């Protein structure tokens, strides 16, 4: 066994010289409560320049400096570490805030412990107060606390030894609706931080080991029910020398709601597009390849969906006029709307359909596309052609018609190509008579006499006429008739109607 090393003999001067080079502060007291020595570190820690400014003794020290606990509670008489040392108590790592008595806004932090040094001679004992300046560390922690609390990004801090939360910032409270007391002191498991996370078990395992928890999506339960979609990450930190875990969050709930709204909007668009009775299709803008077509489009073209999707209108030979098709495509490349362009569709079986084509650029799933909308006017064009053909056949031999009828037929032929005549043709003979009399300026009473009908019957016919042609007054009916080349009944026809005798129930004699 090696012999015990003998401590070198040191006198007080040598000891003081040795202690003077330490980074910790040391203050010596004698049994009379006088401050007999302090090293340079202790003087600097008190923000003074000489030992005399420490107060000279314990009472002077109390007069010179004000001490408070970290909870801002002032130390009463006898609670100062230097007083407890003099009273014979053992001081172990007591942390207090110190301010000059004349400037309480200036604050620094000391951690104190006591030592008793006995000399060789009897009664040769020195009381030592050892100080450690904790001001930089606590200032850093205060800066962290302020930034943590002021940070709008939600955050939580839990101790690693028991996984209980010790800090929560306003961002987390606002995001979730929790109160501070609902969080502080509760465990990670009680809050359910990772209970709805696919990698929750892995996150809890890393938390138990004090390791970094990488970003992952989780559903944080809310106090009012439901949950909130977040991205959560954990970073090990030390808070007041305790190993802790800092959790930070990114709120994804707005994105989730936006995604749900977008999905619902896409579903509504898809349903309305698919079920629309108007033929419609979607193509890409860059190459005009069809990506979708609804049932009405497939029905009018005669193609099946697999025949259309993935091919262009040119490949399908969909439009009879190739130059017109290329013109429409160029308009869309130039971001020009297409509205009611007449086009002739070549159907799969070789037949043709007359269409009015409208198209517009849209963005679908971040891709520029074109929505095509068609109106099938084949029957309307056929009816117009048949009407014009009938008029031309009648006008080819007009020897038996009066001049006024020929003129009206000519007017009707000229306007038939400009405006649909189906409404005029659909009028009954009686309604045409009523319209003619209105155009000639007759009132309801006049028409009653002319047509030998009661006034109520005349009013019913007028109301029916107005409903068919979409007007509600006589002047509008006259304009409607003149726009269609109909100005009234021939005088010859009216002359055949005998005048109605007033105040008589018998029919007039002819």
mmCIF file with all atom_site columns, N, CA, C and O in Angstrom, residues 13-37:
data_model
loop_
_atom_site.group_PDB
_atom_site.id
_atom_site.type_symbol
_atom_site.label_atom_id
_atom_site.label_alt_id
_atom_site.label_comp_id
_atom_site.label_asym_id
_atom_site.label_entity_id
_atom_site.label_seq_id
_atom_site.pdbx_PDB_ins_code
_atom_site.Cartn_x
_atom_site.Cartn_y
_atom_site.Cartn_z
_atom_site.occupancy
_atom_site.B_iso_or_equiv
_atom_site.pdbx_formal_charge
_atom_site.auth_seq_id
_atom_site.auth_comp_id
_atom_site.auth_asym_id
_atom_site.auth_atom_id
_atom_site.pdbx_PDB_model_num
ATOM 1   N N  . UNK A 1 13 ? -0.929  33.421 4.086   1.00 0.00 ? 13 UNK A N  1
ATOM 2   C CA . UNK A 1 13 ? -0.579  34.237 2.904   1.00 0.00 ? 13 UNK A CA 1
ATOM 3   C C  . UNK A 1 13 ? -0.504  33.365 1.653   1.00 0.00 ? 13 UNK A C  1
ATOM 4   O O  . UNK A 1 13 ? -0.981  33.737 0.575   1.00 0.00 ? 13 UNK A O  1
ATOM 5   N N  . UNK A 1 14 ? 0.107   32.195 1.839   1.00 0.00 ? 14 UNK A N  1
ATOM 6   C CA . UNK A 1 14 ? 0.203   31.286 0.694   1.00 0.00 ? 14 UNK A CA 1
ATOM 7   C C  . UNK A 1 14 ? -1.187  30.817 0.267   1.00 0.00 ? 14 UNK A C  1
ATOM 8   O O  . UNK A 1 14 ? -1.505  30.728 -0.913  1.00 0.00 ? 14 UNK A O  1
ATOM 9   N N  . UNK A 1 15 ? -2.036  30.517 1.250   1.00 0.00 ? 15 UNK A N  1
ATOM 10  C CA . UNK A 1 15 ? -3.400  30.072 0.944   1.00 0.00 ? 15 UNK A CA 1
ATOM 11  C C  . UNK A 1 15 ? -4.179  31.165 0.223   1.00 0.00 ? 15 UNK A C  1
ATOM 12  O O  . UNK A 1 15 ? -4.892  30.903 -0.750  1.00 0.00 ? 15 UNK A O  1
ATOM 13  N N  . UNK A 1 16 ? -4.041  32.389 0.691   1.00 0.00 ? 16 UNK A N  1
ATOM 14  C CA . UNK A 1 16 ? -4.747  33.492 0.051   1.00 0.00 ? 16 UNK A CA 1
ATOM 15  C C  . UNK A 1 16 ? -4.260  33.707 -1.374  1.00 0.00 ? 16 UNK A C  1
ATOM 16  O O  . UNK A 1 16 ? -5.044  34.008 -2.280  1.00 0.00 ? 16 UNK A O  1
ATOM 17  N N  . UNK A 1 17 ? -2.958  33.556 -1.570  1.00 0.00 ? 17 UNK A N  1
ATOM 18  C CA . UNK A 1 17 ? -2.423  33.700 -2.927  1.00 0.00 ? 17 UNK A CA 1
ATOM 19  C C  . UNK A 1 17 ? -2.971  32.609 -3.833  1.00 0.00 ? 17 UNK A C  1
ATOM 20  O O  . UNK A 1 17 ? -3.291  32.847 -5.000  1.00 0.00 ? 17 UNK A O  1
ATOM 21  N N  . UNK A 1 18 ? -3.098  31.408 -3.287  1.00 0.00 ? 18 UNK A N  1
ATOM 22  C CA . UNK A 1 18 ? -3.626  30.293 -4.066  1.00 0.00 ? 18 UNK A CA 1
ATOM 23  C C  . UNK A 1 18 ? -5.091  30.539 -4.418  1.00 0.00 ? 18 UNK A C  1
ATOM 24  O O  . UNK A 1 18 ? -5.520  30.373 -5.567  1.00 0.00 ? 18 UNK A O  1
ATOM 25  N N  . UNK A 1 19 ? -5.895  30.982 -3.438  1.00 0.00 ? 19 UNK A N  1
ATOM 26  C CA . UNK A 1 19 ? -7.319  31.201 -3.676  1.00 0.00 ? 19 UNK A CA 1
ATOM 27  C C  . UNK A 1 19 ? -7.581  32.410 -4.566  1.00 0.00 ? 19 UNK A C  1
ATOM 28  O O  . UNK A 1 19 ? -8.621  32.493 -5.229  1.00 0.00 ? 19 UNK A O  1
ATOM 29  N N  . UNK A 1 20 ? -6.656  33.329 -4.565  1.00 0.00 ? 20 UNK A N  1
ATOM 30  C CA . UNK A 1 20 ? -6.843  34.532 -5.372  1.00 0.00 ? 20 UNK A CA 1
ATOM 31  C C  . UNK A 1 20 ? -6.904  34.247 -6.855  1.00 0.00 ? 20 UNK A C  1
ATOM 32  O O  . UNK A 1 20 ? -7.499  35.006 -7.623  1.00 0.00 ? 20 UNK A O  1
ATOM 33  N N  . UNK A 1 21 ? -6.316  33.160 -7.294  1.00 0.00 ? 21 UNK A N  1
ATOM 34  C CA . UNK A 1 21 ? -6.332  32.840 -8.727  1.00 0.00 ? 21 UNK A CA 1
ATOM 35  C C  . UNK A 1 21 ? -7.512  32.002 -9.165  1.00 0.00 ? 21 UNK A C  1
ATOM 36  O O  . UNK A 1 21 ? -7.611  31.655 -10.344 1.00 0.00 ? 21 UNK A O  1
ATOM 37  N N  . UNK A 1 22 ? -8.396  31.661 -8.246  1.00 0.00 ? 22 UNK A N  1
ATOM 38  C CA . UNK A 1 22 ? -9.549  30.842 -8.610  1.00 0.00 ? 22 UNK A CA 1
ATOM 39  C C  . UNK A 1 22 ? -10.610 31.681 -9.329  1.00 0.00 ? 22 UNK A C  1
ATOM 40  O O  . UNK A 1 22 ? -10.726 32.891 -9.101  1.00 0.00 ? 22 UNK A O  1
ATOM 41  N N  . UNK A 1 23 ? -11.425 30.988 -10.182 1.00 0.00 ? 23 UNK A N  1
ATOM 42  C CA . UNK A 1 23 ? -12.523 31.686 -10.857 1.00 0.00 ? 23 UNK A CA 1
ATOM 43  C C  . UNK A 1 23 ? -13.725 31.836 -9.937  1.00 0.00 ? 23 UNK A C  1
ATOM 44  O O  . UNK A 1 23 ? -14.561 32.712 -10.145 1.00 0.00 ? 23 UNK A O  1
ATOM 45  N N  . UNK A 1 24 ? -13.856 30.994 -8.939  1.00 0.00 ? 24 UNK A N  1
ATOM 46  C CA . UNK A 1 24 ? -14.915 31.134 -7.956  1.00 0.00 ? 24 UNK A CA 1
ATOM 47  C C  . UNK A 1 24 ? -14.536 32.226 -6.962  1.00 0.00 ? 24 UNK A C  1
ATOM 48  O O  . UNK A 1 24 ? -13.368 32.447 -6.657  1.00 0.00 ? 24 UNK A O  1
ATOM 49  N N  . UNK A 1 25 ? -15.560 32.904 -6.447  1.00 0.00 ? 25 UNK A N  1
ATOM 50  C CA . UNK A 1 25 ? -15.300 33.919 -5.437  1.00 0.00 ? 25 UNK A CA 1
ATOM 51  C C  . UNK A 1 25 ? -15.210 33.309 -4.052  1.00 0.00 ? 25 UNK A C  1
ATOM 52  O O  . UNK A 1 25 ? -15.963 32.388 -3.727  1.00 0.00 ? 25 UNK A O  1
ATOM 53  N N  . UNK A 1 26 ? -14.309 33.855 -3.243  1.00 0.00 ? 26 UNK A N  1
ATOM 54  C CA . UNK A 1 26 ? -14.125 33.363 -1.877  1.00 0.00 ? 26 UNK A CA 1
ATOM 55  C C  . UNK A 1 26 ? -14.073 34.572 -0.943  1.00 0.00 ? 26 UNK A C  1
ATOM 56  O O  . UNK A 1 26 ? -13.316 35.528 -1.169  1.00 0.00 ? 26 UNK A O  1
ATOM 57  N N  . UNK A 1 27 ? -14.907 34.518 0.109   1.00 0.00 ? 27 UNK A N  1
ATOM 58  C CA . UNK A 1 27 ? -14.921 35.555 1.143   1.00 0.00 ? 27 UNK A CA 1
ATOM 59  C C  . UNK A 1 27 ? -14.636 34.892 2.478   1.00 0.00 ? 27 UNK A C  1
ATOM 60  O O  . UNK A 1 27 ? -15.282 33.895 2.842   1.00 0.00 ? 27 UNK A O  1
ATOM 61  N N  . UNK A 1 28 ? -13.630 35.444 3.221   1.00 0.00 ? 28 UNK A N  1
ATOM 62  C CA . UNK A 1 28 ? -13.280 34.927 4.541   1.00 0.00 ? 28 UNK A CA 1
ATOM 63  C C  . UNK A 1 28 ? -13.922 35.812 5.600   1.00 0.00 ? 28 UNK A C  1
ATOM 64  O O  . UNK A 1 28 ? -13.905 37.051 5.506   1.00 0.00 ? 28 UNK A O  1
ATOM 65  N N  . UNK A 1 29 ? -14.494 35.131 6.640   1.00 0.00 ? 29 UNK A N  1
ATOM 66  C CA . UNK A 1 29 ? -15.040 35.818 7.809   1.00 0.00 ? 29 UNK A CA 1
ATOM 67  C C  . UNK A 1 29 ? -14.317 35.313 9.053   1.00 0.00 ? 29 UNK A C  1
ATOM 68  O O  . UNK A 1 29 ? -13.907 34.138 9.125   1.00 0.00 ? 29 UNK A O  1
ATOM 69  N N  . UNK A 1 30 ? -14.187 36.196 10.028  1.00 0.00 ? 30 UNK A N  1
ATOM 70  C CA . UNK A 1 30 ? -13.698 35.714 11.309  1.00 0.00 ? 30 UNK A CA 1
ATOM 71  C C  . UNK A 1 30 ? -14.880 35.529 12.244  1.00 0.00 ? 30 UNK A C  1
ATOM 72  O O  . UNK A 1 30 ? -16.039 35.799 11.877  1.00 0.00 ? 30 UNK A O  1
ATOM 73  N N  . UNK A 1 31 ? -14.594 35.103 13.439  1.00 0.00 ? 31 UNK A N  1
ATOM 74  C CA . UNK A 1 31 ? -15.666 34.814 14.388  1.00 0.00 ? 31 UNK A CA 1
ATOM 75  C C  . UNK A 1 31 ? -16.380 36.068 14.864  1.00 0.00 ? 31 UNK A C  1
ATOM 76  O O  . UNK A 1 31 ? -17.454 35.989 15.465  1.00 0.00 ? 31 UNK A O  1
ATOM 77  N N  . UNK A 1 32 ? -15.823 37.222 14.565  1.00 0.00 ? 32 UNK A N  1
ATOM 78  C CA . UNK A 1 32 ? -16.441 38.487 14.954  1.00 0.00 ? 32 UNK A CA 1
ATOM 79  C C  . UNK A 1 32 ? -17.330 39.053 13.847  1.00 0.00 ? 32 UNK A C  1
ATOM 80  O O  . UNK A 1 32 ? -17.721 40.211 13.917  1.00 0.00 ? 32 UNK A O  1
ATOM 81  N N  . UNK A 1 33 ? -17.615 38.250 12.844  1.00 0.00 ? 33 UNK A N  1
ATOM 82  C CA . UNK A 1 33 ? -18.500 38.623 11.729  1.00 0.00 ? 33 UNK A CA 1
ATOM 83  C C  . UNK A 1 33 ? -17.880 39.663 10.812  1.00 0.00 ? 33 UNK A C  1
ATOM 84  O O  . UNK A 1 33 ? -18.587 40.344 10.042  1.00 0.00 ? 33 UNK A O  1
ATOM 85  N N  . UNK A 1 34 ? -16.519 39.784 10.884  1.00 0.00 ? 34 UNK A N  1
ATOM 86  C CA . UNK A 1 34 ? -15.862 40.741 10.006  1.00 0.00 ? 34 UNK A CA 1
ATOM 87  C C  . UNK A 1 34 ? -15.416 40.048 8.726   1.00 0.00 ? 34 UNK A C  1
ATOM 88  O O  . UNK A 1 34 ? -15.022 38.883 8.737   1.00 0.00 ? 34 UNK A O  1
ATOM 89  N N  . UNK A 1 35 ? -15.507 40.778 7.615   1.00 0.00 ? 35 UNK A N  1
ATOM 90  C CA . UNK A 1 35 ? -14.990 40.292 6.335   1.00 0.00 ? 35 UNK A CA 1
ATOM 91  C C  . UNK A 1 35 ? -13.511 40.607 6.312   1.00 0.00 ? 35 UNK A C  1
ATOM 92  O O  . UNK A 1 35 ? -13.097 41.786 6.204   1.00 0.00 ? 35 UNK A O  1
ATOM 93  N N  . UNK A 1 36 ? -12.672 39.575 6.438   1.00 0.00 ? 36 UNK A N  1
ATOM 94  C CA . UNK A 1 36 ? -11.234 39.806 6.590   1.00 0.00 ? 36 UNK A CA 1
ATOM 95  C C  . UNK A 1 36 ? -10.479 39.649 5.271   1.00 0.00 ? 36 UNK A C  1
ATOM 96  O O  . UNK A 1 36 ? -9.342  40.112 5.159   1.00 0.00 ? 36 UNK A O  1
ATOM 97  N N  . UNK A 1 37 ? -11.122 38.996 4.296   1.00 0.00 ? 37 UNK A N  1
ATOM 98  C CA . UNK A 1 37 ? -10.418 38.844 3.006   1.00 0.00 ? 37 UNK A CA 1
ATOM 99  C C  . UNK A 1 37 ? -11.409 38.387 1.942   1.00 0.00 ? 37 UNK A C  1
ATOM 100 O O  . UNK A 1 37 ? -12.393 37.699 2.235   1.00 0.00 ? 37 UNK A O  1
#
